[in-house]
């Protein structure tokens, strides 16, 4: 059994692709906040590809964790010199392992906030990137403004406070760079939110303005926030995944990453201090990311929500099992064709028909073993950003919302916290207590769930949405998830 370390990795033999480059020659040009499975399957993987081509040696990654849960990642990566195994699982059963070497350091902010800030202040660092989830930007879902009332934000705004949020860390690093005459870094969001760069820009500047108006003006003028679209299905790592890496490849890896073969990254050309030559390894560097990200958010991400609650309530636990069911695949394609796709702009170089069918194929990959529970988690950060905009645009245009209404109803039913067999559901959401409490009043008020204007805005006031929502919710309670899908108008599922 080989423990992943710099001095042992070359002994793995030909069955595993290992870094063929000299990792001691790498320097960190990127600090990445929120190192998780997706970052390691995506951005870190693209950099590793570049390094295997002898490029981007000054663009290695220093990970930065700020949350209590990041302690595990700190310990795993520190013990393995930043190395980990990326395992691609193909639909035909082929397993493709690669040891990734592009992460060269990892800092846990609460261990030493000063060291973390100084790392971002280092002139060699020219990009600070983020995967902090949809909820990590502190956005009020209705107003779209920065939530200055957040308790952590309030604490970070106190003079002399030890930083706790990404806003405080990044803002202080930028202040020091300004004061020292060091050029600003680029802030590169890689999260699944529409206009992620624009959202990051607005939120970080709002925090900085509350802290120091002159600094906020400097950030506005000097710091680019490129938009990006990122895509790769990356399930949570399980003990079975660790065992597979150990038994099949002889690698002792505390935190490998498994993912599908497909990967896509569309990135806006908007950087202050240069960037890696990402286009050399398949990244699409473009002037306008918006058409691509709308396509992904409103087709892939919204379809994940479409299958998540219906699938779980129908008794499925794995995504591929639900998506191999013709009833579910027809429902997803109908949603994409009739409600998601009509809200999109033209997407250069993409055949949307092929894209939609490819999504079903990806969701149906039996070897990825993505869980419906993962897709059901943090819905209050997902549905308002991925599906509610589709509903609003279709209502404004006189389009269809019947299937979107059914998806929202399936979330409302799932949020009750009890499945169709009477077994408890663990609702994983930052608003879980509030959501479940409201969902359990639906017998008395069937619109209770969508009266939450923080999540849904004013769609509760539009009968074109309320009618099909009520119908779907009643059917879910009376007949169950599967029958509800079967009883949708046949023309909707053609």
PDB file of N, CA, C and O in Angstrom, residues 170-217:
ATOM      1  N   UNK A 170     -10.448  38.473   2.246  1.00  0.00           N
ATOM      2  CA  UNK A 170     -10.097  39.014   0.931  1.00  0.00           C
ATOM      3  C   UNK A 170      -9.947  40.531   0.991  1.00  0.00           C
ATOM      4  O   UNK A 170      -9.001  41.108   0.430  1.00  0.00           O
ATOM      5  N   UNK A 171     -10.864  41.191   1.686  1.00  0.00           N
ATOM      6  CA  UNK A 171     -10.803  42.651   1.776  1.00  0.00           C
ATOM      7  C   UNK A 171      -9.547  43.120   2.477  1.00  0.00           C
ATOM      8  O   UNK A 171      -8.888  44.073   2.037  1.00  0.00           O
ATOM      9  N   UNK A 172      -9.165  42.455   3.558  1.00  0.00           N
ATOM     10  CA  UNK A 172      -7.949  42.853   4.274  1.00  0.00           C
ATOM     11  C   UNK A 172      -6.710  42.598   3.418  1.00  0.00           C
ATOM     12  O   UNK A 172      -5.773  43.423   3.400  1.00  0.00           O
ATOM     13  N   UNK A 173      -6.694  41.492   2.673  1.00  0.00           N
ATOM     14  CA  UNK A 173      -5.549  41.237   1.800  1.00  0.00           C
ATOM     15  C   UNK A 173      -5.446  42.299   0.715  1.00  0.00           C
ATOM     16  O   UNK A 173      -4.340  42.776   0.390  1.00  0.00           O
ATOM     17  N   UNK A 174      -6.580  42.700   0.162  1.00  0.00           N
ATOM     18  CA  UNK A 174      -6.562  43.746  -0.859  1.00  0.00           C
ATOM     19  C   UNK A 174      -6.143  45.086  -0.265  1.00  0.00           C
ATOM     20  O   UNK A 174      -5.432  45.872  -0.911  1.00  0.00           O
ATOM     21  N   UNK A 175      -6.561  45.372   0.951  1.00  0.00           N
ATOM     22  CA  UNK A 175      -6.135  46.622   1.600  1.00  0.00           C
ATOM     23  C   UNK A 175      -4.619  46.662   1.725  1.00  0.00           C
ATOM     24  O   UNK A 175      -3.975  47.679   1.417  1.00  0.00           O
ATOM     25  N   UNK A 176      -4.030  45.558   2.160  1.00  0.00           N
ATOM     26  CA  UNK A 176      -2.578  45.511   2.322  1.00  0.00           C
ATOM     27  C   UNK A 176      -1.866  45.635   0.980  1.00  0.00           C
ATOM     28  O   UNK A 176      -0.824  46.297   0.881  1.00  0.00           O
ATOM     29  N   UNK A 177      -2.400  45.011  -0.036  1.00  0.00           N
ATOM     30  CA  UNK A 177      -1.780  45.120  -1.358  1.00  0.00           C
ATOM     31  C   UNK A 177      -1.824  46.570  -1.838  1.00  0.00           C
ATOM     32  O   UNK A 177      -0.839  47.095  -2.378  1.00  0.00           O
ATOM     33  N   UNK A 178      -2.962  47.227  -1.651  1.00  0.00           N
ATOM     34  CA  UNK A 178      -3.049  48.636  -2.030  1.00  0.00           C
ATOM     35  C   UNK A 178      -2.032  49.474  -1.273  1.00  0.00           C
ATOM     36  O   UNK A 178      -1.291  50.278  -1.858  1.00  0.00           O
ATOM     37  N   UNK A 179      -1.968  49.284   0.038  1.00  0.00           N
ATOM     38  CA  UNK A 179      -1.080  50.101   0.866  1.00  0.00           C
ATOM     39  C   UNK A 179       0.389  49.842   0.561  1.00  0.00           C
ATOM     40  O   UNK A 179       1.236  50.729   0.751  1.00  0.00           O
ATOM     41  N   UNK A 180       0.727  48.647   0.107  1.00  0.00           N
ATOM     42  CA  UNK A 180       2.115  48.300  -0.196  1.00  0.00           C
ATOM     43  C   UNK A 180       2.481  48.536  -1.659  1.00  0.00           C
ATOM     44  O   UNK A 180       3.610  48.277  -2.069  1.00  0.00           O
ATOM     45  N   UNK A 181       1.515  48.998  -2.426  1.00  0.00           N
ATOM     46  CA  UNK A 181       1.785  49.227  -3.840  1.00  0.00           C
ATOM     47  C   UNK A 181       1.845  47.957  -4.660  1.00  0.00           C
ATOM     48  O   UNK A 181       2.396  47.946  -5.767  1.00  0.00           O
ATOM     49  N   UNK A 182       1.272  46.878  -4.141  1.00  0.00           N
ATOM     50  CA  UNK A 182       1.229  45.602  -4.862  1.00  0.00           C
ATOM     51  C   UNK A 182      -0.023  45.553  -5.730  1.00  0.00           C
ATOM     52  O   UNK A 182      -1.117  45.850  -5.251  1.00  0.00           O
ATOM     53  N   UNK A 183       0.091  45.200  -6.992  1.00  0.00           N
ATOM     54  CA  UNK A 183      -1.110  45.144  -7.844  1.00  0.00           C
ATOM     55  C   UNK A 183      -2.170  44.213  -7.274  1.00  0.00           C
ATOM     56  O   UNK A 183      -1.874  43.237  -6.577  1.00  0.00           O
ATOM     57  N   UNK A 184      -3.419  44.512  -7.576  1.00  0.00           N
ATOM     58  CA  UNK A 184      -4.540  43.696  -7.097  1.00  0.00           C
ATOM     59  C   UNK A 184      -4.523  42.322  -7.748  1.00  0.00           C
ATOM     60  O   UNK A 184      -4.007  42.149  -8.856  1.00  0.00           O
ATOM     61  N   UNK A 185      -5.071  41.351  -7.037  1.00  0.00           N
ATOM     62  CA  UNK A 185      -5.307  40.046  -7.649  1.00  0.00           C
ATOM     63  C   UNK A 185      -6.695  40.025  -8.274  1.00  0.00           C
ATOM     64  O   UNK A 185      -7.539  40.896  -8.017  1.00  0.00           O
ATOM     65  N   UNK A 186      -6.945  39.025  -9.093  1.00  0.00           N
ATOM     66  CA  UNK A 186      -8.265  38.763  -9.664  1.00  0.00           C
ATOM     67  C   UNK A 186      -9.045  37.874  -8.700  1.00  0.00           C
ATOM     68  O   UNK A 186      -8.485  36.932  -8.131  1.00  0.00           O
ATOM     69  N   UNK A 187     -10.315  38.160  -8.501  1.00  0.00           N
ATOM     70  CA  UNK A 187     -11.189  37.284  -7.710  1.00  0.00           C
ATOM     71  C   UNK A 187     -12.023  36.471  -8.693  1.00  0.00           C
ATOM     72  O   UNK A 187     -12.822  37.021  -9.459  1.00  0.00           O
ATOM     73  N   UNK A 188     -11.819  35.149  -8.694  1.00  0.00           N
ATOM     74  CA  UNK A 188     -12.428  34.258  -9.692  1.00  0.00           C
ATOM     75  C   UNK A 188     -13.390  33.285  -9.016  1.00  0.00           C
ATOM     76  O   UNK A 188     -12.989  32.311  -8.394  1.00  0.00           O
ATOM     77  N   UNK A 189     -14.682  33.577  -9.134  1.00  0.00           N
ATOM     78  CA  UNK A 189     -15.698  32.678  -8.586  1.00  0.00           C
ATOM     79  C   UNK A 189     -15.905  31.496  -9.516  1.00  0.00           C
ATOM     80  O   UNK A 189     -15.981  31.652 -10.735  1.00  0.00           O
ATOM     81  N   UNK A 190     -16.003  30.305  -8.925  1.00  0.00           N
ATOM     82  CA  UNK A 190     -16.281  29.086  -9.692  1.00  0.00           C
ATOM     83  C   UNK A 190     -17.503  28.374  -9.118  1.00  0.00           C
ATOM     84  O   UNK A 190     -17.581  27.144  -9.116  1.00  0.00           O
ATOM     85  N   UNK A 191     -18.461  29.149  -8.604  1.00  0.00           N
ATOM     86  CA  UNK A 191     -19.664  28.579  -8.018  1.00  0.00           C
ATOM     87  C   UNK A 191     -20.832  28.609  -8.996  1.00  0.00           C
ATOM     88  O   UNK A 191     -20.853  29.387  -9.955  1.00  0.00           O
ATOM     89  N   UNK A 192     -21.812  27.753  -8.726  1.00  0.00           N
ATOM     90  CA  UNK A 192     -22.957  27.573  -9.611  1.00  0.00           C
ATOM     91  C   UNK A 192     -24.040  28.611  -9.352  1.00  0.00           C
ATOM     92  O   UNK A 192     -25.125  28.286  -8.866  1.00  0.00           O
ATOM     93  N   UNK A 193     -23.738  29.856  -9.667  1.00  0.00           N
ATOM     94  CA  UNK A 193     -24.737  30.908  -9.579  1.00  0.00           C
ATOM     95  C   UNK A 193     -24.642  31.747 -10.847  1.00  0.00           C
ATOM     96  O   UNK A 193     -23.568  31.931 -11.401  1.00  0.00           O
ATOM     97  N   UNK A 194     -25.794  32.237 -11.285  1.00  0.00           N
ATOM     98  CA  UNK A 194     -25.825  33.028 -12.503  1.00  0.00           C
ATOM     99  C   UNK A 194     -25.020  34.306 -12.309  1.00  0.00           C
ATOM    100  O   UNK A 194     -25.176  35.011 -11.319  1.00  0.00           O
ATOM    101  N   UNK A 195     -24.145  34.613 -13.261  1.00  0.00           N
ATOM    102  CA  UNK A 195     -23.311  35.802 -13.147  1.00  0.00           C
ATOM    103  C   UNK A 195     -22.438  35.748 -11.917  1.00  0.00           C
ATOM    104  O   UNK A 195     -22.335  36.726 -11.173  1.00  0.00           O
ATOM    105  N   UNK A 196     -21.760  34.606 -11.690  1.00  0.00           N
ATOM    106  CA  UNK A 196     -21.031  34.431 -10.426  1.00  0.00           C
ATOM    107  C   UNK A 196     -19.985  35.507 -10.200  1.00  0.00           C
ATOM    108  O   UNK A 196     -19.781  35.959  -9.068  1.00  0.00           O
ATOM    109  N   UNK A 197     -19.313  35.949 -11.268  1.00  0.00           N
ATOM    110  CA  UNK A 197     -18.339  37.017 -11.106  1.00  0.00           C
ATOM    111  C   UNK A 197     -18.994  38.328 -10.716  1.00  0.00           C
ATOM    112  O   UNK A 197     -18.498  39.059  -9.844  1.00  0.00           O
ATOM    113  N   UNK A 198     -20.119  38.622 -11.349  1.00  0.00           N
ATOM    114  CA  UNK A 198     -20.837  39.850 -11.030  1.00  0.00           C
ATOM    115  C   UNK A 198     -21.372  39.816  -9.597  1.00  0.00           C
ATOM    116  O   UNK A 198     -21.336  40.825  -8.886  1.00  0.00           O
ATOM    117  N   UNK A 199     -21.863  38.650  -9.182  1.00  0.00           N
ATOM    118  CA  UNK A 199     -22.352  38.516  -7.804  1.00  0.00           C
ATOM    119  C   UNK A 199     -21.201  38.690  -6.819  1.00  0.00           C
ATOM    120  O   UNK A 199     -21.322  39.420  -5.823  1.00  0.00           O
ATOM    121  N   UNK A 200     -20.070  38.026  -7.088  1.00  0.00           N
ATOM    122  CA  UNK A 200     -18.914  38.176  -6.201  1.00  0.00           C
ATOM    123  C   UNK A 200     -18.472  39.633  -6.137  1.00  0.00           C
ATOM    124  O   UNK A 200     -18.192  40.167  -5.049  1.00  0.00           O
ATOM    125  N   UNK A 201     -18.422  40.296  -7.273  1.00  0.00           N
ATOM    126  CA  UNK A 201     -18.049  41.713  -7.327  1.00  0.00           C
ATOM    127  C   UNK A 201     -18.960  42.541  -6.419  1.00  0.00           C
ATOM    128  O   UNK A 201     -18.484  43.302  -5.557  1.00  0.00           O
ATOM    129  N   UNK A 202     -20.241  42.372  -6.590  1.00  0.00           N
ATOM    130  CA  UNK A 202     -21.206  43.163  -5.828  1.00  0.00           C
ATOM    131  C   UNK A 202     -21.090  42.904  -4.329  1.00  0.00           C
ATOM    132  O   UNK A 202     -21.107  43.836  -3.514  1.00  0.00           O
ATOM    133  N   UNK A 203     -20.931  41.638  -3.950  1.00  0.00           N
ATOM    134  CA  UNK A 203     -20.925  41.299  -2.529  1.00  0.00           C
ATOM    135  C   UNK A 203     -19.608  41.713  -1.836  1.00  0.00           C
ATOM    136  O   UNK A 203     -19.617  42.249  -0.733  1.00  0.00           O
ATOM    137  N   UNK A 204     -18.482  41.454  -2.494  1.00  0.00           N
ATOM    138  CA  UNK A 204     -17.210  41.819  -1.873  1.00  0.00           C
ATOM    139  C   UNK A 204     -17.056  43.333  -1.786  1.00  0.00           C
ATOM    140  O   UNK A 204     -16.557  43.858  -0.787  1.00  0.00           O
ATOM    141  N   UNK A 205     -17.507  44.044  -2.817  1.00  0.00           N
ATOM    142  CA  UNK A 205     -17.431  45.507  -2.761  1.00  0.00           C
ATOM    143  C   UNK A 205     -18.378  46.050  -1.695  1.00  0.00           C
ATOM    144  O   UNK A 205     -18.040  47.009  -0.988  1.00  0.00           O
ATOM    145  N   UNK A 206     -19.556  45.444  -1.543  1.00  0.00           N
ATOM    146  CA  UNK A 206     -20.490  45.904  -0.511  1.00  0.00           C
ATOM    147  C   UNK A 206     -19.890  45.741   0.878  1.00  0.00           C
ATOM    148  O   UNK A 206     -20.022  46.633   1.732  1.00  0.00           O
ATOM    149  N   UNK A 207     -19.222  44.603   1.125  1.00  0.00           N
ATOM    150  CA  UNK A 207     -18.567  44.430   2.423  1.00  0.00           C
ATOM    151  C   UNK A 207     -17.464  45.472   2.599  1.00  0.00           C
ATOM    152  O   UNK A 207     -17.365  46.120   3.646  1.00  0.00           O
ATOM    153  N   UNK A 208     -16.640  45.641   1.562  1.00  0.00           N
ATOM    154  CA  UNK A 208     -15.538  46.596   1.656  1.00  0.00           C
ATOM    155  C   UNK A 208     -16.064  48.007   1.884  1.00  0.00           C
ATOM    156  O   UNK A 208     -15.484  48.784   2.677  1.00  0.00           O
ATOM    157  N   UNK A 209     -17.181  48.367   1.256  1.00  0.00           N
ATOM    158  CA  UNK A 209     -17.728  49.709   1.424  1.00  0.00           C
ATOM    159  C   UNK A 209     -18.222  49.928   2.846  1.00  0.00           C
ATOM    160  O   UNK A 209     -18.082  51.022   3.405  1.00  0.00           O
ATOM    161  N   UNK A 210     -18.783  48.879   3.440  1.00  0.00           N
ATOM    162  CA  UNK A 210     -19.210  48.996   4.840  1.00  0.00           C
ATOM    163  C   UNK A 210     -18.017  49.125   5.781  1.00  0.00           C
ATOM    164  O   UNK A 210     -18.126  49.675   6.875  1.00  0.00           O
ATOM    165  N   UNK A 211     -16.866  48.630   5.328  1.00  0.00           N
ATOM    166  CA  UNK A 211     -15.650  48.658   6.148  1.00  0.00           C
ATOM    167  C   UNK A 211     -14.827  49.916   5.895  1.00  0.00           C
ATOM    168  O   UNK A 211     -14.310  50.539   6.825  1.00  0.00           O
ATOM    169  N   UNK A 212     -14.683  50.289   4.600  1.00  0.00           N
ATOM    170  CA  UNK A 212     -13.781  51.379   4.223  1.00  0.00           C
ATOM    171  C   UNK A 212     -14.161  51.828   2.820  1.00  0.00           C
ATOM    172  O   UNK A 212     -13.833  51.154   1.834  1.00  0.00           O
ATOM    173  N   UNK A 213     -14.838  52.955   2.698  1.00  0.00           N
ATOM    174  CA  UNK A 213     -15.371  53.404   1.410  1.00  0.00           C
ATOM    175  C   UNK A 213     -14.264  53.647   0.385  1.00  0.00           C
ATOM    176  O   UNK A 213     -14.421  53.340  -0.802  1.00  0.00           O
ATOM    177  N   UNK A 214     -13.126  54.202   0.814  1.00  0.00           N
ATOM    178  CA  UNK A 214     -12.034  54.469  -0.125  1.00  0.00           C
ATOM    179  C   UNK A 214     -11.453  53.164  -0.670  1.00  0.00           C
ATOM    180  O   UNK A 214     -11.123  53.064  -1.857  1.00  0.00           O
ATOM    181  N   UNK A 215     -11.325  52.174   0.202  1.00  0.00           N
ATOM    182  CA  UNK A 215     -10.842  50.867  -0.249  1.00  0.00           C
ATOM    183  C   UNK A 215     -11.825  50.261  -1.246  1.00  0.00           C
ATOM    184  O   UNK A 215     -11.421  49.673  -2.261  1.00  0.00           O
ATOM    185  N   UNK A 216     -13.119  50.411  -0.989  1.00  0.00           N
ATOM    186  CA  UNK A 216     -14.128  49.888  -1.910  1.00  0.00           C
ATOM    187  C   UNK A 216     -13.976  50.526  -3.287  1.00  0.00           C
ATOM    188  O   UNK A 216     -14.093  49.843  -4.316  1.00  0.00           O
ATOM    189  N   UNK A 217     -13.702  51.826  -3.324  1.00  0.00           N
ATOM    190  CA  UNK A 217     -13.495  52.501  -4.607  1.00  0.00           C
ATOM    191  C   UNK A 217     -12.285  51.919  -5.334  1.00  0.00           C
ATOM    192  O   UNK A 217     -12.315  51.734  -6.558  1.00  0.00           O
TER     193      UNK A 217
END
